[in-house]
mmCIF file of C-alpha atoms in Angstrom:
data_model
loop_
_atom_site.group_PDB
_atom_site.id
_atom_site.type_symbol
_atom_site.label_atom_id
_atom_site.label_comp_id
_atom_site.label_asym_id
_atom_site.label_seq_id
_atom_site.Cartn_x
_atom_site.Cartn_y
_atom_site.Cartn_z
ATOM 1 C CA MET A 29 9.427 -30.175 -21.068
ATOM 2 C CA VAL A 30 7.478 -29.766 -17.829
ATOM 3 C CA SER A 31 6.880 -26.144 -16.875
ATOM 4 C CA ARG A 32 7.671 -25.193 -13.310
ATOM 5 C CA PRO A 33 4.845 -23.327 -11.529
ATOM 6 C CA GLY A 34 5.491 -19.667 -10.797
ATOM 7 C CA PRO A 35 5.860 -18.401 -7.246
ATOM 8 C CA SER A 36 2.192 -17.461 -6.944
ATOM 9 C CA GLU A 37 0.994 -20.878 -8.133
ATOM 10 C CA ARG A 38 3.492 -22.661 -5.897
ATOM 11 C CA THR A 39 2.409 -20.650 -2.862
ATOM 12 C CA ALA A 40 -1.245 -21.372 -3.635
ATOM 13 C CA ALA A 41 -0.578 -25.107 -3.932
ATOM 14 C CA GLU A 42 1.359 -25.099 -0.653
ATOM 15 C CA ALA A 43 -1.500 -23.280 1.081
ATOM 16 C CA ALA A 44 -3.941 -25.922 -0.160
ATOM 17 C CA ALA A 45 -1.604 -28.686 1.029
ATOM 18 C CA TRP A 46 -1.447 -27.236 4.531
ATOM 19 C CA LEU A 47 -5.218 -26.962 4.632
ATOM 20 C CA ALA A 48 -5.438 -30.614 3.565
ATOM 21 C CA ARG A 49 -3.199 -31.622 6.460
ATOM 22 C CA LEU A 50 -5.414 -29.776 8.914
ATOM 23 C CA GLU A 51 -8.572 -31.362 7.525
ATOM 24 C CA SER A 52 -7.200 -34.900 7.279
ATOM 25 C CA THR A 53 -5.149 -35.223 10.476
ATOM 26 C CA GLY A 54 -6.637 -32.508 12.665
ATOM 27 C CA ARG A 55 -4.749 -29.809 14.508
ATOM 28 C CA THR A 56 -1.949 -31.810 16.079
ATOM 29 C CA GLU A 57 0.947 -29.970 17.706
ATOM 30 C CA ALA A 58 3.295 -31.090 14.940
ATOM 31 C CA THR A 59 0.917 -29.895 12.214
ATOM 32 C CA GLU A 60 0.395 -26.513 13.852
ATOM 33 C CA ALA A 61 4.139 -26.041 14.389
ATOM 34 C CA GLY A 62 4.799 -26.810 10.737
ATOM 35 C CA LEU A 63 2.048 -24.458 9.610
ATOM 36 C CA ARG A 64 3.397 -21.617 11.753
ATOM 37 C CA ALA A 65 6.880 -22.117 10.317
ATOM 38 C CA TRP A 66 5.498 -22.019 6.770
ATOM 39 C CA LEU A 67 3.432 -18.887 7.455
ATOM 40 C CA ASP A 68 6.477 -17.101 8.889
ATOM 41 C CA ALA A 69 8.773 -18.135 6.040
ATOM 42 C CA ASP A 70 7.432 -15.611 3.520
ATOM 43 C CA ALA A 71 5.137 -12.587 3.650
ATOM 44 C CA SER A 72 2.930 -13.997 0.865
ATOM 45 C CA HIS A 73 2.170 -17.259 2.697
ATOM 46 C CA ARG A 74 -0.252 -15.837 5.240
ATOM 47 C CA GLY A 75 -2.376 -14.095 2.604
ATOM 48 C CA ALA A 76 -2.470 -17.246 0.462
ATOM 49 C CA PHE A 77 -3.521 -19.415 3.406
ATOM 50 C CA GLU A 78 -6.232 -16.963 4.474
ATOM 51 C CA LYS A 79 -7.587 -16.915 0.920
ATOM 52 C CA ALA A 80 -7.518 -20.721 0.860
ATOM 53 C CA MET A 81 -9.547 -20.782 4.078
ATOM 54 C CA ASP A 82 -12.051 -18.315 2.591
ATOM 55 C CA LEU A 83 -12.457 -20.431 -0.543
ATOM 56 C CA TRP A 84 -12.657 -23.651 1.477
ATOM 57 C CA ALA A 85 -15.625 -22.243 3.384
ATOM 58 C CA ILE A 86 -17.689 -21.949 0.192
ATOM 59 C CA LEU A 87 -16.543 -25.021 -1.765
ATOM 60 C CA PRO A 88 -18.959 -27.929 -2.384
ATOM 61 C CA GLY A 89 -18.889 -30.437 0.457
ATOM 62 C CA ALA A 90 -16.629 -28.402 2.716
ATOM 63 C CA ALA A 91 -19.341 -27.718 5.295
ATOM 64 C CA ALA A 92 -20.195 -31.408 5.547
ATOM 65 C CA LEU A 93 -16.544 -32.297 5.996
ATOM 66 C CA ARG A 94 -16.148 -29.725 8.758
ATOM 67 C CA ASP A 95 -19.165 -31.296 10.488
ATOM 68 C CA GLY A 96 -17.579 -34.743 10.229
ATOM 69 C CA ARG A 97 -20.168 -36.044 7.702
ATOM 70 C CA ASP A 98 -19.360 -38.097 4.602
ATOM 71 C CA ILE A 99 -20.873 -37.369 1.222
ATOM 72 C CA GLY A 100 -22.271 -40.120 -0.975
ATOM 73 C CA ALA A 101 -20.408 -43.016 0.653
ATOM 74 C CA GLU A 102 -20.819 -45.554 3.393
ATOM 75 C CA PRO A 103 -18.669 -45.139 6.516
ATOM 76 C CA LEU A 104 -15.945 -47.711 5.820
ATOM 77 C CA PRO A 105 -13.105 -46.974 8.235
ATOM 78 C CA ASP A 106 -9.588 -47.279 6.946
ATOM 79 C CA ASN A 107 -6.530 -47.922 9.091
ATOM 80 C CA ARG A 108 -6.021 -44.211 9.852
ATOM 81 C CA GLY A 109 -9.431 -43.728 11.425
ATOM 82 C CA MET A 110 -10.843 -41.746 8.478
ATOM 83 C CA THR A 111 -13.744 -43.214 6.529
ATOM 84 C CA ARG A 112 -13.068 -43.870 2.889
ATOM 85 C CA GLY A 113 -16.068 -41.780 1.924
ATOM 86 C CA ARG A 114 -14.683 -38.872 3.907
ATOM 87 C CA ALA A 115 -11.281 -39.348 2.299
ATOM 88 C CA ARG A 116 -12.851 -39.256 -1.174
ATOM 89 C CA SER A 117 -14.924 -36.203 -0.257
ATOM 90 C CA LEU A 118 -11.870 -34.461 1.131
ATOM 91 C CA ALA A 119 -9.853 -35.224 -1.995
ATOM 92 C CA LEU A 120 -12.659 -33.913 -4.224
ATOM 93 C CA ALA A 121 -13.070 -30.691 -2.246
ATOM 94 C CA LEU A 122 -9.326 -30.098 -2.144
ATOM 95 C CA SER A 123 -9.056 -30.651 -5.892
ATOM 96 C CA PHE A 124 -11.624 -27.866 -6.378
ATOM 97 C CA LEU A 125 -9.628 -25.705 -3.979
ATOM 98 C CA ILE A 126 -6.317 -26.199 -5.774
ATOM 99 C CA VAL A 127 -7.886 -25.467 -9.163
ATOM 100 C CA ALA A 128 -9.480 -22.310 -7.762
ATOM 101 C CA LEU A 129 -6.228 -21.145 -6.213
ATOM 102 C CA VAL A 130 -3.782 -21.774 -9.033
ATOM 103 C CA SER A 131 -6.186 -20.717 -11.804
ATOM 104 C CA GLY A 132 -6.272 -17.176 -10.497
ATOM 105 C CA TRP A 133 -9.563 -17.191 -8.592
ATOM 106 C CA TRP A 134 -7.590 -16.717 -5.383
ATOM 107 C CA PHE A 135 -6.377 -13.354 -6.679
ATOM 108 C CA THR A 136 -9.832 -11.914 -7.253
ATOM 109 C CA GLY A 137 -12.197 -10.406 -4.760
ATOM 110 C CA GLN A 138 -13.505 -7.176 -3.372
ATOM 111 C CA PRO A 139 -11.120 -4.225 -3.032
ATOM 112 C CA THR A 140 -9.435 -3.878 0.336
ATOM 113 C CA GLY A 141 -9.281 -0.368 1.737
ATOM 114 C CA TYR A 142 -6.377 1.139 3.680
ATOM 115 C CA ALA A 143 -6.430 4.519 5.414
ATOM 116 C CA THR A 144 -4.592 6.708 7.911
ATOM 117 C CA ALA A 145 -5.829 9.610 10.018
ATOM 118 C CA VAL A 146 -4.159 13.025 10.157
ATOM 119 C CA GLY A 147 -0.723 12.574 11.704
ATOM 120 C CA GLU A 148 -0.868 8.768 11.421
ATOM 121 C CA GLN A 149 1.409 6.504 9.380
ATOM 122 C CA LYS A 150 1.181 2.757 8.838
ATOM 123 C CA VAL A 151 2.668 -0.034 6.715
ATOM 124 C CA ALA A 152 0.573 -2.741 5.035
ATOM 125 C CA THR A 153 2.049 -5.954 3.607
ATOM 126 C CA LEU A 154 0.028 -7.455 0.764
ATOM 127 C CA GLU A 155 -0.388 -11.167 0.033
ATOM 128 C CA ASP A 156 2.479 -11.239 -2.496
ATOM 129 C CA GLY A 157 4.929 -9.472 -0.181
ATOM 130 C CA THR A 158 4.428 -5.985 -1.636
ATOM 131 C CA ARG A 159 4.670 -3.322 1.071
ATOM 132 C CA ILE A 160 2.672 -0.075 1.144
ATOM 133 C CA ALA A 161 3.674 2.679 3.577
ATOM 134 C CA LEU A 162 0.821 5.172 4.021
ATOM 135 C CA ASN A 163 1.625 8.736 5.046
ATOM 136 C CA THR A 164 -0.679 11.067 6.956
ATOM 137 C CA ASP A 165 -4.352 11.363 5.936
ATOM 138 C CA THR A 166 -4.176 8.816 3.106
ATOM 139 C CA HIS A 167 -6.944 6.695 1.591
ATOM 140 C CA LEU A 168 -6.446 3.979 -1.032
ATOM 141 C CA SER A 169 -7.861 0.617 -2.081
ATOM 142 C CA VAL A 170 -6.177 -2.537 -3.384
ATOM 143 C CA ARG A 171 -7.595 -5.228 -5.642
ATOM 144 C CA TYR A 172 -5.555 -8.185 -6.880
ATOM 145 C CA GLU A 173 -6.721 -9.874 -10.064
ATOM 146 C CA GLU A 174 -5.401 -12.715 -12.180
ATOM 147 C CA ARG A 175 -3.397 -10.532 -14.568
ATOM 148 C CA ALA A 176 -2.921 -7.307 -12.615
ATOM 149 C CA ARG A 177 -2.479 -5.837 -9.155
ATOM 150 C CA ASN A 178 -4.528 -2.641 -8.980
ATOM 151 C CA VAL A 179 -4.422 0.211 -6.478
ATOM 152 C CA VAL A 180 -6.679 3.274 -6.499
ATOM 153 C CA MET A 181 -5.179 6.269 -4.715
ATOM 154 C CA GLU A 182 -8.070 8.408 -3.504
ATOM 155 C CA ASP A 183 -5.973 11.011 -1.699
ATOM 156 C CA GLY A 184 -2.809 11.315 0.347
ATOM 157 C CA GLU A 185 0.642 9.816 -0.115
ATOM 158 C CA ALA A 186 2.048 6.293 -0.107
ATOM 159 C CA MET A 187 5.307 4.546 -0.833
ATOM 160 C CA PHE A 188 5.122 1.246 -2.710
ATOM 161 C CA GLU A 189 7.814 -1.448 -2.522
ATOM 162 C CA VAL A 190 6.567 -3.821 -5.178
ATOM 163 C CA ALA A 191 7.237 -7.565 -5.252
ATOM 164 C CA ARG A 192 8.464 -8.455 -8.716
ATOM 165 C CA ASN A 193 6.007 -10.322 -10.946
ATOM 166 C CA PRO A 194 6.223 -9.369 -14.653
ATOM 167 C CA ALA A 195 3.139 -11.459 -15.417
ATOM 168 C CA ARG A 196 0.977 -9.300 -13.121
ATOM 169 C CA PRO A 197 1.917 -5.605 -13.387
ATOM 170 C CA PHE A 198 1.389 -3.402 -10.348
ATOM 171 C CA VAL A 199 -0.758 -0.388 -11.308
ATOM 172 C CA VAL A 200 -1.599 2.636 -9.159
ATOM 173 C CA LYS A 201 -4.391 4.902 -10.411
ATOM 174 C CA ALA A 202 -4.564 8.475 -9.139
ATOM 175 C CA GLY A 203 -7.064 10.741 -10.870
ATOM 176 C CA ASN A 204 -6.334 10.628 -14.598
ATOM 177 C CA LYS A 205 -2.834 9.252 -13.993
ATOM 178 C CA SER A 206 -1.840 5.595 -14.003
ATOM 179 C CA VAL A 207 1.532 4.383 -12.677
ATOM 180 C CA THR A 208 2.730 0.962 -13.845
ATOM 181 C CA ALA A 209 5.653 -0.750 -12.116
ATOM 182 C CA ILE A 210 7.319 -4.142 -12.024
ATOM 183 C CA GLY A 211 9.557 -4.811 -9.030
ATOM 184 C CA THR A 212 10.305 -1.262 -7.999
ATOM 185 C CA SER A 213 10.019 1.315 -5.218
ATOM 186 C CA PHE A 214 8.148 4.571 -5.747
ATOM 187 C CA ILE A 215 5.955 7.182 -4.055
ATOM 188 C CA VAL A 216 2.598 8.492 -5.262
ATOM 189 C CA ARG A 217 0.968 11.584 -3.798
ATOM 190 C CA LYS A 218 -2.466 12.905 -4.722
ATOM 191 C CA THR A 219 -3.691 16.242 -3.404
ATOM 192 C CA GLY A 220 -6.908 17.374 -5.059
ATOM 193 C CA ASN A 221 -6.221 17.224 -8.803
ATOM 194 C CA ALA A 222 -2.438 17.319 -8.402
ATOM 195 C CA VAL A 223 -0.470 14.073 -8.664
ATOM 196 C CA THR A 224 3.236 13.507 -8.073
ATOM 197 C CA VAL A 225 5.165 10.293 -8.678
ATOM 198 C CA THR A 226 8.689 9.904 -7.288
ATOM 199 C CA LEU A 227 10.809 6.940 -8.361
ATOM 200 C CA ILE A 228 13.203 5.612 -5.725
ATOM 201 C CA SER A 229 14.468 2.518 -7.572
ATOM 202 C CA GLY A 230 13.592 0.441 -10.619
ATOM 203 C CA LYS A 231 11.402 1.743 -13.440
ATOM 204 C CA VAL A 232 7.873 3.085 -13.706
ATOM 205 C CA ARG A 233 5.708 4.401 -16.506
ATOM 206 C CA VAL A 234 3.244 7.208 -15.806
ATOM 207 C CA ASP A 235 0.301 7.285 -18.225
ATOM 208 C CA THR A 236 -1.965 10.321 -18.505
ATOM 209 C CA TYR A 237 -5.549 9.850 -19.693
ATOM 210 C CA SER A 238 -8.110 12.314 -20.967
ATOM 211 C CA SER A 239 -10.428 11.164 -18.169
ATOM 212 C CA PRO A 240 -9.897 9.258 -14.905
ATOM 213 C CA VAL A 241 -10.397 5.956 -16.761
ATOM 214 C CA GLY A 242 -9.533 6.585 -20.385
ATOM 215 C CA ALA A 243 -9.272 3.910 -23.062
ATOM 216 C CA ARG A 244 -5.806 4.973 -24.206
ATOM 217 C CA PRO A 245 -3.249 7.260 -22.592
ATOM 218 C CA VAL A 246 -2.690 10.603 -24.257
ATOM 219 C CA GLN A 247 0.835 10.770 -22.844
ATOM 220 C CA SER A 248 3.311 8.311 -21.318
ATOM 221 C CA THR A 249 6.355 9.246 -19.256
ATOM 222 C CA LEU A 250 9.151 6.892 -18.206
ATOM 223 C CA LEU A 251 10.918 7.801 -14.971
ATOM 224 C CA ALA A 252 14.449 6.991 -13.868
ATOM 225 C CA PRO A 253 15.443 6.659 -10.200
ATOM 226 C CA GLY A 254 15.727 10.064 -8.556
ATOM 227 C CA GLU A 255 13.115 11.692 -10.821
ATOM 228 C CA ARG A 256 9.758 13.159 -9.854
ATOM 229 C CA PHE A 257 6.757 13.518 -12.155
ATOM 230 C CA ALA A 258 4.306 16.262 -11.189
ATOM 231 C CA ALA A 259 1.099 17.381 -12.911
ATOM 232 C CA ALA A 260 -2.458 18.466 -12.295
ATOM 233 C CA VAL A 261 -5.359 17.140 -14.362
ATOM 234 C CA ASP A 262 -5.262 19.892 -16.985
ATOM 235 C CA ALA A 263 -1.653 21.071 -16.569
ATOM 236 C CA ALA A 264 1.486 20.070 -18.411
ATOM 237 C CA ALA A 265 3.611 17.503 -16.631
ATOM 238 C CA MET A 266 7.035 18.350 -15.262
ATOM 239 C CA VAL A 267 9.837 15.893 -14.499
ATOM 240 C CA THR A 268 12.494 17.149 -12.098
ATOM 241 C CA PRO A 269 15.374 15.570 -10.166
ATOM 242 C CA VAL A 270 14.743 14.869 -6.497
ATOM 243 C CA SER A 271 16.779 13.531 -3.606
ATOM 244 C CA SER A 272 15.595 10.087 -2.524
ATOM 245 C CA GLU A 273 16.570 11.006 1.027
ATOM 246 C CA ALA A 274 14.281 14.031 0.928
ATOM 247 C CA ALA A 275 11.463 12.150 -0.804
ATOM 248 C CA THR A 276 11.431 9.430 1.858
ATOM 249 C CA ALA A 277 12.064 11.700 4.864
ATOM 250 C CA TRP A 278 8.462 11.280 6.046
ATOM 251 C CA ARG A 279 9.177 7.582 6.607
ATOM 252 C CA ARG A 280 11.571 8.775 9.329
ATOM 253 C CA GLY A 281 9.127 11.334 10.755
ATOM 254 C CA GLN A 282 10.852 14.261 9.049
ATOM 255 C CA VAL A 283 10.497 16.766 6.232
ATOM 256 C CA MET A 284 13.435 18.242 4.339
ATOM 257 C CA PHE A 285 13.321 21.699 2.776
ATOM 258 C CA ASN A 286 15.843 23.241 0.379
ATOM 259 C CA ASP A 287 15.130 26.895 -0.401
ATOM 260 C CA THR A 288 11.443 26.045 -0.152
ATOM 261 C CA PRO A 289 9.007 28.994 -0.062
ATOM 262 C CA LEU A 290 7.731 29.504 3.469
ATOM 263 C CA SER A 291 4.123 29.191 2.296
ATOM 264 C CA ALA A 292 4.819 25.725 0.847
ATOM 265 C CA ALA A 293 6.803 24.635 3.908
ATOM 266 C CA VAL A 294 3.986 25.671 6.250
ATOM 267 C CA ALA A 295 1.412 23.807 4.150
ATOM 268 C CA GLU A 296 3.581 20.679 4.228
ATOM 269 C CA LEU A 297 4.038 20.723 8.023
ATOM 270 C CA ASN A 298 0.385 21.492 8.717
ATOM 271 C CA ARG A 299 -0.858 18.329 6.996
ATOM 272 C CA TYR A 300 0.659 16.230 9.791
ATOM 273 C CA GLY A 301 -1.637 17.749 12.417
ATOM 274 C CA GLY A 302 -0.717 19.369 15.709
ATOM 275 C CA PRO A 303 -0.859 23.140 16.308
ATOM 276 C CA GLN A 304 -1.376 24.739 12.900
ATOM 277 C CA VAL A 305 1.049 27.384 11.657
ATOM 278 C CA ASP A 306 -0.211 30.398 9.742
ATOM 279 C CA ILE A 307 1.514 33.366 8.143
ATOM 280 C CA ALA A 308 0.099 36.697 9.288
ATOM 281 C CA ASP A 309 1.391 38.649 6.279
ATOM 282 C CA PRO A 310 1.028 36.821 2.933
ATOM 283 C CA ARG A 311 4.164 38.597 1.701
ATOM 284 C CA LEU A 312 6.175 36.510 4.169
ATOM 285 C CA GLY A 313 5.237 33.418 2.201
ATOM 286 C CA ALA A 314 7.963 34.161 -0.356
ATOM 287 C CA LEU A 315 10.716 33.781 2.251
ATOM 288 C CA THR A 316 12.675 30.549 1.829
ATOM 289 C CA VAL A 317 13.347 27.755 4.289
ATOM 290 C CA SER A 318 16.055 25.084 4.327
ATOM 291 C CA GLY A 319 16.638 22.335 6.853
ATOM 292 C CA VAL A 320 15.275 19.127 8.365
ATOM 293 C CA PHE A 321 12.269 19.342 10.677
ATOM 294 C CA ALA A 322 10.194 16.845 12.668
ATOM 295 C CA THR A 323 6.701 16.308 11.301
ATOM 296 C CA ASN A 324 5.233 16.239 14.819
ATOM 297 C CA ASP A 325 6.697 19.542 16.072
ATOM 298 C CA THR A 326 5.346 22.608 14.291
ATOM 299 C CA ALA A 327 6.403 24.800 17.234
ATOM 300 C CA GLU A 328 10.070 23.955 16.694
ATOM 301 C CA PHE A 329 9.686 24.739 13.000
ATOM 302 C CA ALA A 330 8.075 28.115 13.736
ATOM 303 C CA ASP A 331 10.816 29.053 16.208
ATOM 304 C CA ALA A 332 13.551 28.137 13.709
ATOM 305 C CA VAL A 333 11.941 30.159 10.909
ATOM 306 C CA ALA A 334 11.433 33.146 13.219
ATOM 307 C CA ALA A 335 15.083 33.073 14.282
ATOM 308 C CA LEU A 336 16.246 32.792 10.668
ATOM 309 C CA HIS A 337 14.163 35.648 9.284
ATOM 310 C CA GLY A 338 13.754 37.877 12.342
ATOM 311 C CA LEU A 339 10.045 37.197 12.819
ATOM 312 C CA ASN A 340 7.812 37.036 15.858
ATOM 313 C CA VAL A 341 5.941 33.894 16.925
ATOM 314 C CA ASP A 342 2.494 34.425 18.390
ATOM 315 C CA ARG A 343 0.954 31.421 20.137
ATOM 316 C CA ASP A 344 -2.710 31.473 21.043
ATOM 317 C CA ALA A 345 -5.333 28.746 21.514
ATOM 318 C CA GLY A 346 -3.498 26.034 19.614
ATOM 319 C CA ARG A 347 -2.503 28.375 16.795
ATOM 320 C CA ILE A 348 1.027 29.456 15.887
ATOM 321 C CA SER A 349 1.349 32.641 13.854
ATOM 322 C CA LEU A 350 4.486 33.918 12.146
ATOM 323 C CA GLU A 351 4.484 37.731 12.097
ATOM 324 C CA ARG A 352 6.773 40.598 11.246
ATOM 325 C CA GLN A 353 8.492 42.149 14.223
ATOM 326 C CA GLY A 354 6.573 45.169 15.444
ATOM 327 C CA ALA A 355 3.300 43.971 13.938
ATOM 328 C CA ALA A 356 0.220 44.796 15.974
ATOM 329 C CA PRO A 357 -1.075 41.798 17.964
ATOM 330 C CA ARG A 358 -4.030 40.053 16.341
ATOM 331 C CA GLU A 359 -7.333 39.954 18.177
#
């Protein structure tokens, strides 16, 4: 029985075939039109072709072929205008390329970093079609290897929509936590030593290690959709239900609060930038807030909270302060 190549191997072989067409026939209009159609057909195609080009640049004989020189053969033209020596050299180089691609070499390489500034959001599509949406002030790195797809979350928050590939698990490392998923959608947030994992769909396993890179996990937690795992490095983990709509509100430029302490709500809004909100009297931090607010409008949030709880709003030099009515103005 002949085994059928998996999607990754098939994509790699197709990328090599397109490169062969470019090298053997040149960039004709028909070839370029076909290549563009193939690149647009699937999100993984562009990454595979770019990796093929990178590998082609360092393969034996590739430089000579790009310069139009033949290797180890006399220039005997065939009926297509390509010398037979060049044809043999091209076939040899492409055979190296295909082996490198389908054997897994095309998945290795240096980590690729992704980052957003305060108030910025962006979406990155990886070579296998996996999508990463980065929230404000987020820094992470991605490294694809033959048997695993690894992400290191340095800080911030990101939503992962993972392309299914059971043979190469998708693993996100955040502090001493490791999140393993296969074909699923989830959110990881890392703030200092605190890590939260929210499962939107599919299944994930959260492993806790005794150190950031431990040999064996000391605890494993399986999440179901609509559950959130939260823990600091040295604290016990908690799993609580969460609304997927609320968890993904930042993708729509919003935050959703439901009886959230004012102190926590202010901290959440402030991380998106803009005029910072502060609470003049720490005792006000225990007041609760419910509602949907825009992440780019802290002034609207402050006005709504003031109206709800009978507070004053003091605006001065890019600062918004929530104060008790009758409080003395701050210098």
